[in-house]
Amino acid sequence: MDMQISQPIPEGEEHNTAMIKNPLESGESPHEAMFLVLAYLPLFELLSMTQVCRSLRDALRDDILPWLNIVVEKPLNTHLSDDFLVKMTSKANSRLKILALINCFKITDDGLLQVIASNPHISKLYLRGCTGLTIEGVLGAVKLLTKGNHKLKSLSISGIYNVKREDFETLGHLMGINQMQEKEGTKNLYHRRNKSSTFRQESQPSIDVDICPKCGEVREIFDCPRNSCIRRKQLIECRGCFLCVPRCEECGVCTKDEEEVGEAACADILCLDCWLQLPKCSFCNKAYCNQHAYQQSLHPDSSGFLCSDCKFHATQTSHD
């Protein structure tokens, strides 16, 4: 499947499009600086560049540098298929270093293993939220990437179903991880879990899941950044999966039962400190976390906003 990429023209600027020259039509080559930035572009922009002109298309076809680190995230992740992934990663000529697939639910074990077999030198494999994959496929990929003297430095599998304790231990053995040293030297913070840049940080755990010390399930385990917990050495009590230890969506601190939390307009938890800093609904005084701020609706009679529930009730009232 080919992924068609097009950029919509901003509203009100349609009349300016006649002033824009298309290098493909005019025969002009892009400025030389354009070729220098290609290796630093996100994947969406990189694929867009292949459609701008022949010079950029040929440069991206002949140069493997821009394709050594492939990160697939919004808006491409929901459209990515096995066939396109294999085609795209082949541009690295078997020298792919980082493969990050974020919520790419259409990718299957067959597609992943085909890519891994062609790129045995991947050092960071990020498969967060790829629900089309199985733990058997992940184990097969890790076995391929740890053959000989090659070391897989980082693996992310949070969101993949049915990972058992023995699967986690096998992954740790294949990757040569000392679990005790790992826990002492790294911190995994809840509020940074969705940032695609985290897989590039050396301070992150080698495997993003662990055995929860409270429920015993293999899930993503988070540490507490709360200063008072660190000073009192209560980090063990605060360490656990998101089901066992409730945390603030904004700052990641544990929210203990006896402590007051702010009322959120979404389903997430907000500590009182973060709640006080966030804008509130003009009617119910509930706050949205930044992740769900897009659900706000402008209040017609003020400079504030309405949460989705208050907007619904206001609409129902106006119709009565």
Short mmCIF file of C-alpha atoms in Angstrom, two decimals:
data_model
loop_
_atom_site.label_atom_id
_atom_site.label_comp_id
_atom_site.label_asym_id
_atom_site.label_seq_id
_atom_site.Cartn_x
_atom_site.Cartn_y
_atom_site.Cartn_z
CA MET A 1 0.00 0.00 0.00
CA ASP A 2 1.39 3.38 -0.95
CA MET A 3 0.77 6.16 1.51
CA GLN A 4 -0.35 9.35 -0.20
CA ILE A 5 0.78 12.49 1.58
CA SER A 6 -0.68 15.88 0.85
CA GLN A 7 -0.54 19.15 2.72
CA PRO A 8 -3.81 21.13 2.80
CA ILE A 9 -3.69 24.79 1.81
CA PRO A 10 -4.40 27.02 4.82
CA GLU A 11 -7.82 28.66 4.72
CA GLY A 12 -7.75 32.11 3.16
CA GLU A 13 -4.46 31.54 1.31
CA GLU A 14 -5.81 29.84 -1.80
CA HIS A 15 -5.23 33.00 -3.86
CA ASN A 16 -1.52 32.93 -2.99
CA THR A 17 -0.86 29.51 -4.49
CA ALA A 18 -0.31 30.96 -7.94
CA MET A 19 2.76 32.75 -6.57
CA ILE A 20 4.37 29.50 -5.41
CA LYS A 21 6.73 27.95 -7.93
CA ASN A 22 6.90 24.20 -8.17
CA PRO A 23 10.56 23.22 -8.77
CA LEU A 24 9.40 20.17 -10.70
CA GLU A 25 7.55 22.39 -13.18
CA SER A 26 9.96 25.32 -13.29
CA GLY A 27 13.11 23.21 -13.60
CA GLU A 28 14.71 24.99 -10.63
CA SER A 29 16.69 23.05 -8.03
CA PRO A 30 16.14 23.60 -4.30
CA HIS A 31 18.68 25.58 -2.29
CA GLU A 32 21.68 23.47 -1.26
CA ALA A 33 20.77 23.92 2.40
CA MET A 34 17.67 21.80 1.83
CA PHE A 35 19.81 18.74 1.20
CA LEU A 36 21.69 19.26 4.48
CA VAL A 37 18.56 19.12 6.64
CA LEU A 38 17.03 15.99 5.13
CA ALA A 39 18.62 13.64 7.67
CA TYR A 40 17.05 15.63 10.54
CA LEU A 41 13.46 15.73 9.27
CA PRO A 42 10.66 13.69 10.89
CA LEU A 43 9.40 10.85 8.74
CA PHE A 44 6.21 12.59 7.62
CA GLU A 45 8.16 15.58 6.26
CA LEU A 46 10.78 13.25 4.79
CA LEU A 47 8.19 11.38 2.76
CA SER A 48 6.64 14.68 1.72
CA MET A 49 10.00 15.82 0.37
CA THR A 50 10.07 12.91 -2.08
CA GLN A 51 7.08 14.49 -3.82
CA VAL A 52 8.43 18.05 -4.05
CA CYS A 53 10.86 17.77 -6.95
CA ARG A 54 13.15 15.37 -8.78
CA SER A 55 16.30 16.64 -7.05
CA LEU A 56 14.99 15.92 -3.55
CA ARG A 57 13.42 12.66 -4.65
CA ASP A 58 16.73 11.46 -6.13
CA ALA A 59 18.68 12.66 -3.09
CA LEU A 60 16.47 10.66 -0.74
CA ARG A 61 16.62 7.66 -3.03
CA ASP A 62 20.43 7.61 -3.18
CA ASP A 63 21.31 8.64 0.40
CA ILE A 64 20.80 6.19 3.27
CA LEU A 65 21.56 8.69 6.07
CA PRO A 66 17.98 10.03 6.39
CA TRP A 67 16.67 6.45 6.69
CA LEU A 68 18.94 5.11 9.44
CA ASN A 69 16.55 6.14 12.26
CA ILE A 70 12.89 5.58 11.38
CA VAL A 71 10.23 6.86 13.77
CA VAL A 72 6.62 6.28 12.73
CA GLU A 73 4.09 8.32 14.71
CA LYS A 74 0.99 10.42 13.98
CA PRO A 75 -0.36 10.89 11.36
CA LEU A 76 1.34 7.98 9.56
CA ASN A 77 1.02 5.31 12.25
CA THR A 78 -2.63 4.40 11.62
CA HIS A 79 -1.97 3.87 7.90
CA LEU A 80 1.31 1.96 8.08
CA SER A 81 1.12 -1.57 6.67
CA ASP A 82 3.64 -4.41 6.60
CA ASP A 83 4.36 -3.88 2.91
CA PHE A 84 5.05 -0.18 3.25
CA LEU A 85 7.21 -0.71 6.34
CA VAL A 86 9.36 -3.24 4.49
CA LYS A 87 9.65 -0.91 1.50
CA MET A 88 10.53 2.11 3.63
CA THR A 89 13.13 0.35 5.80
CA SER A 90 14.82 -1.11 2.72
CA LYS A 91 16.09 2.41 1.97
CA ALA A 92 18.60 1.96 4.82
CA ASN A 93 20.36 -0.84 2.93
CA SER A 94 20.42 -3.15 5.98
CA ARG A 95 22.00 -0.44 8.18
CA LEU A 96 18.91 0.63 10.13
CA LYS A 97 19.85 1.66 13.69
CA ILE A 98 16.58 2.74 15.33
CA LEU A 99 13.08 1.52 14.51
CA ALA A 100 10.28 3.18 16.47
CA LEU A 101 6.71 2.18 15.66
CA ILE A 102 4.28 4.14 17.83
CA ASN A 103 0.73 2.74 17.94
CA CYS A 104 1.13 1.12 14.52
CA PHE A 105 -1.65 -1.41 15.04
CA LYS A 106 -1.61 -2.72 11.45
CA ILE A 107 1.93 -4.10 11.75
CA THR A 108 2.03 -7.88 12.23
CA ASP A 109 4.68 -10.36 13.35
CA ASP A 110 5.43 -11.28 9.73
CA GLY A 111 6.12 -7.68 8.73
CA LEU A 112 8.26 -6.97 11.78
CA LEU A 113 10.35 -10.14 11.39
CA GLN A 114 10.90 -9.41 7.71
CA VAL A 115 12.26 -5.96 8.58
CA ILE A 116 14.44 -7.33 11.41
CA ALA A 117 15.88 -10.08 9.19
CA SER A 118 16.95 -7.44 6.66
CA ASN A 119 18.29 -5.05 9.33
CA PRO A 120 20.16 -7.12 11.95
CA HIS A 121 22.04 -4.12 13.40
CA ILE A 122 19.08 -2.30 14.98
CA SER A 123 20.11 -1.15 18.46
CA LYS A 124 16.80 0.37 19.60
CA LEU A 125 13.43 -1.23 18.89
CA TYR A 126 10.36 0.72 19.96
CA LEU A 127 7.02 -1.08 19.50
CA ARG A 128 4.80 0.81 21.93
CA GLY A 129 1.09 0.24 21.34
CA CYS A 130 1.56 -2.04 18.31
CA THR A 131 -1.36 -4.26 19.26
CA GLY A 132 -1.14 -6.30 16.05
CA LEU A 133 2.09 -7.85 17.32
CA THR A 134 2.33 -10.83 19.66
CA ILE A 135 4.92 -11.55 22.32
CA GLU A 136 6.03 -14.52 20.21
CA GLY A 137 6.83 -12.17 17.34
CA VAL A 138 8.71 -9.83 19.68
CA LEU A 139 10.76 -12.71 21.07
CA GLY A 140 11.62 -13.80 17.54
CA ALA A 141 12.73 -10.26 16.65
CA VAL A 142 14.90 -9.94 19.78
CA LYS A 143 16.52 -13.32 19.11
CA LEU A 144 17.49 -12.12 15.63
CA LEU A 145 18.86 -8.84 17.00
CA THR A 146 20.98 -10.49 19.69
CA LYS A 147 22.77 -13.01 17.50
CA GLY A 148 26.55 -13.06 17.64
CA ASN A 149 28.05 -10.06 19.41
CA HIS A 150 25.30 -7.60 18.53
CA LYS A 151 23.54 -5.97 21.48
CA LEU A 152 20.00 -4.63 21.48
CA LYS A 153 20.28 -1.62 23.80
CA SER A 154 16.63 -0.65 24.18
CA LEU A 155 13.26 -2.35 23.72
CA SER A 156 9.76 -0.94 24.17
CA ILE A 157 6.77 -3.30 24.14
CA SER A 158 4.25 -1.54 26.38
CA GLY A 159 0.75 -2.12 25.03
CA ILE A 160 1.47 -5.55 23.54
CA TYR A 161 -0.91 -8.08 25.04
CA ASN A 162 -0.33 -11.29 27.02
CA VAL A 163 3.28 -10.73 28.10
CA LYS A 164 4.02 -13.22 30.87
CA ARG A 165 6.72 -13.22 33.55
CA GLU A 166 8.70 -15.92 31.71
CA ASP A 167 8.55 -13.85 28.49
CA PHE A 168 9.97 -10.83 30.32
CA GLU A 169 12.73 -12.92 31.87
CA THR A 170 13.60 -14.38 28.46
CA LEU A 171 13.86 -10.90 26.95
CA GLY A 172 16.13 -9.78 29.77
CA HIS A 173 18.34 -12.84 29.30
CA LEU A 174 18.61 -12.31 25.53
CA MET A 175 19.50 -8.65 26.00
CA GLY A 176 21.99 -9.39 28.80
CA ILE A 177 20.27 -7.14 31.33
CA ASN A 178 21.08 -7.18 35.03
CA GLN A 179 17.65 -6.35 36.47
CA MET A 180 18.94 -5.17 39.87
CA GLN A 181 21.47 -2.75 38.37
CA GLU A 182 18.84 -1.61 35.90
CA LYS A 183 16.39 -0.63 38.64
CA GLU A 184 19.06 1.26 40.57
CA GLY A 185 20.32 3.29 37.63
CA THR A 186 17.18 4.26 35.70
CA LYS A 187 13.90 6.04 36.34
CA ASN A 188 10.72 5.65 34.35
CA LEU A 189 8.38 8.60 34.87
CA TYR A 190 4.66 8.36 34.15
CA HIS A 191 4.15 11.82 32.64
CA ARG A 192 6.88 11.22 30.03
CA ARG A 193 5.57 7.86 28.81
CA ASN A 194 3.93 9.17 25.62
CA LYS A 195 6.83 11.31 24.44
CA SER A 196 8.42 9.74 21.36
CA SER A 197 11.78 11.32 22.26
CA THR A 198 12.12 9.17 25.41
CA PHE A 199 13.43 6.15 23.49
CA ARG A 200 16.52 8.19 22.57
CA GLN A 201 17.41 8.87 26.22
CA GLU A 202 20.08 6.66 27.74
CA SER A 203 18.55 7.09 31.22
CA GLN A 204 15.46 5.09 30.23
CA PRO A 205 15.17 1.40 31.21
CA SER A 206 16.48 -1.07 28.62
CA ILE A 207 13.03 -2.71 28.57
CA ASP A 208 10.08 -0.42 29.21
CA VAL A 209 8.04 -3.08 31.06
CA ASP A 210 8.78 -4.87 34.30
CA ILE A 211 7.10 -7.10 36.88
CA CYS A 212 4.87 -4.93 39.04
CA PRO A 213 5.97 -5.30 42.69
CA LYS A 214 2.34 -4.95 43.81
CA CYS A 215 0.23 -7.08 41.44
CA GLY A 216 2.91 -9.24 39.82
CA GLU A 217 1.75 -8.49 36.25
CA VAL A 218 4.16 -7.50 33.46
CA ARG A 219 3.33 -3.87 32.70
CA GLU A 220 5.06 -0.52 32.41
CA ILE A 221 6.28 0.35 35.92
CA PHE A 222 6.71 3.96 36.99
CA ASP A 223 8.85 5.69 39.59
CA CYS A 224 7.73 8.64 41.67
CA PRO A 225 9.35 12.08 41.14
CA ARG A 226 7.80 13.51 44.32
CA ASN A 227 10.55 15.12 46.43
CA SER A 228 8.98 14.13 49.73
CA CYS A 229 8.90 10.46 48.67
CA ILE A 230 12.55 10.62 47.66
CA ARG A 231 13.60 12.24 50.94
CA ARG A 232 11.65 9.70 53.00
CA LYS A 233 12.93 6.81 50.85
CA GLN A 234 9.38 5.72 50.12
CA LEU A 235 10.03 5.10 46.43
CA ILE A 236 9.38 1.36 46.83
CA GLU A 237 5.87 2.12 48.09
CA CYS A 238 5.28 4.50 45.17
CA ARG A 239 6.69 2.19 42.49
CA GLY A 240 4.15 0.19 40.50
CA CYS A 241 1.99 -0.01 37.38
CA PHE A 242 -0.65 2.58 36.59
CA LEU A 243 -3.40 0.30 37.95
CA CYS A 244 -1.74 -0.13 41.34
CA VAL A 245 -0.39 3.39 41.93
CA PRO A 246 -2.59 6.30 40.72
CA ARG A 247 -0.54 9.20 39.36
CA CYS A 248 -1.00 12.78 38.22
CA GLU A 249 -1.23 12.97 34.43
CA GLU A 250 0.78 16.20 34.33
CA CYS A 251 3.73 15.64 36.68
CA GLY A 252 3.64 11.89 37.40
CA VAL A 253 3.64 12.06 41.21
CA CYS A 254 1.76 9.43 43.18
CA THR A 255 -1.62 10.60 44.43
CA LYS A 256 -2.12 8.96 47.80
CA ASP A 257 -5.61 8.20 49.05
CA GLU A 258 -5.46 10.69 51.91
CA GLU A 259 -4.34 13.57 49.71
CA GLU A 260 -6.67 15.96 47.94
CA VAL A 261 -6.67 15.86 44.14
CA GLY A 262 -8.09 18.36 41.69
CA GLU A 263 -11.30 17.56 39.84
CA ALA A 264 -10.56 16.87 36.17
CA ALA A 265 -12.90 17.26 33.21
CA CYS A 266 -11.33 14.16 31.64
CA ALA A 267 -10.81 10.69 33.08
CA ASP A 268 -7.24 11.42 34.18
CA ILE A 269 -5.99 12.26 37.66
CA LEU A 270 -4.56 15.68 38.54
CA CYS A 271 -2.67 16.49 41.72
CA LEU A 272 -3.75 19.69 43.42
CA ASP A 273 -0.60 21.60 42.44
CA CYS A 274 -1.11 20.87 38.73
CA TRP A 275 -4.86 21.46 38.93
CA LEU A 276 -4.29 24.95 40.31
CA GLN A 277 -2.09 25.84 37.33
CA LEU A 278 -4.42 24.57 34.59
CA PRO A 279 -7.30 26.59 33.06
CA LYS A 280 -10.77 25.59 34.30
CA CYS A 281 -14.18 25.18 32.72
CA SER A 282 -16.13 28.44 33.15
CA PHE A 283 -19.18 26.56 34.44
CA CYS A 284 -18.07 23.55 36.56
CA ASN A 285 -14.49 24.66 37.38
CA LYS A 286 -13.01 21.35 36.25
CA ALA A 287 -9.63 21.30 34.50
CA TYR A 288 -8.40 19.40 31.48
CA CYS A 289 -4.94 17.86 31.45
CA ASN A 290 -2.85 19.04 28.51
CA GLN A 291 -3.32 15.73 26.72
CA HIS A 292 -7.09 16.27 26.51
CA ALA A 293 -7.17 20.06 26.22
CA TYR A 294 -8.40 19.69 22.62
CA GLN A 295 -11.84 18.76 24.06
CA GLN A 296 -12.37 22.32 25.25
CA SER A 297 -15.05 24.45 23.58
CA LEU A 298 -14.96 28.24 23.60
CA HIS A 299 -17.48 29.83 25.93
CA PRO A 300 -19.77 32.13 23.90
CA ASP A 301 -20.15 34.72 26.69
CA SER A 302 -16.61 34.87 28.07
CA SER A 303 -12.95 34.36 27.29
CA GLY A 304 -12.99 30.96 29.03
CA PHE A 305 -14.06 27.53 27.82
CA LEU A 306 -16.63 24.83 28.46
CA CYS A 307 -15.77 21.20 29.09
CA SER A 308 -17.49 18.60 26.92
CA ASP A 309 -20.10 17.74 29.60
CA CYS A 310 -21.07 21.36 30.20
CA LYS A 311 -21.25 22.03 26.48
CA PHE A 312 -23.58 19.04 26.07
CA HIS A 313 -25.87 20.25 28.88
CA ALA A 314 -25.85 23.80 27.49
CA THR A 315 -26.83 22.51 24.05
CA GLN A 316 -29.64 20.38 25.50
CA THR A 317 -30.96 23.33 27.51
CA SER A 318 -31.01 25.63 24.46
CA HIS A 319 -33.05 23.06 22.53
CA ASP A 320 -35.68 22.72 25.27
#
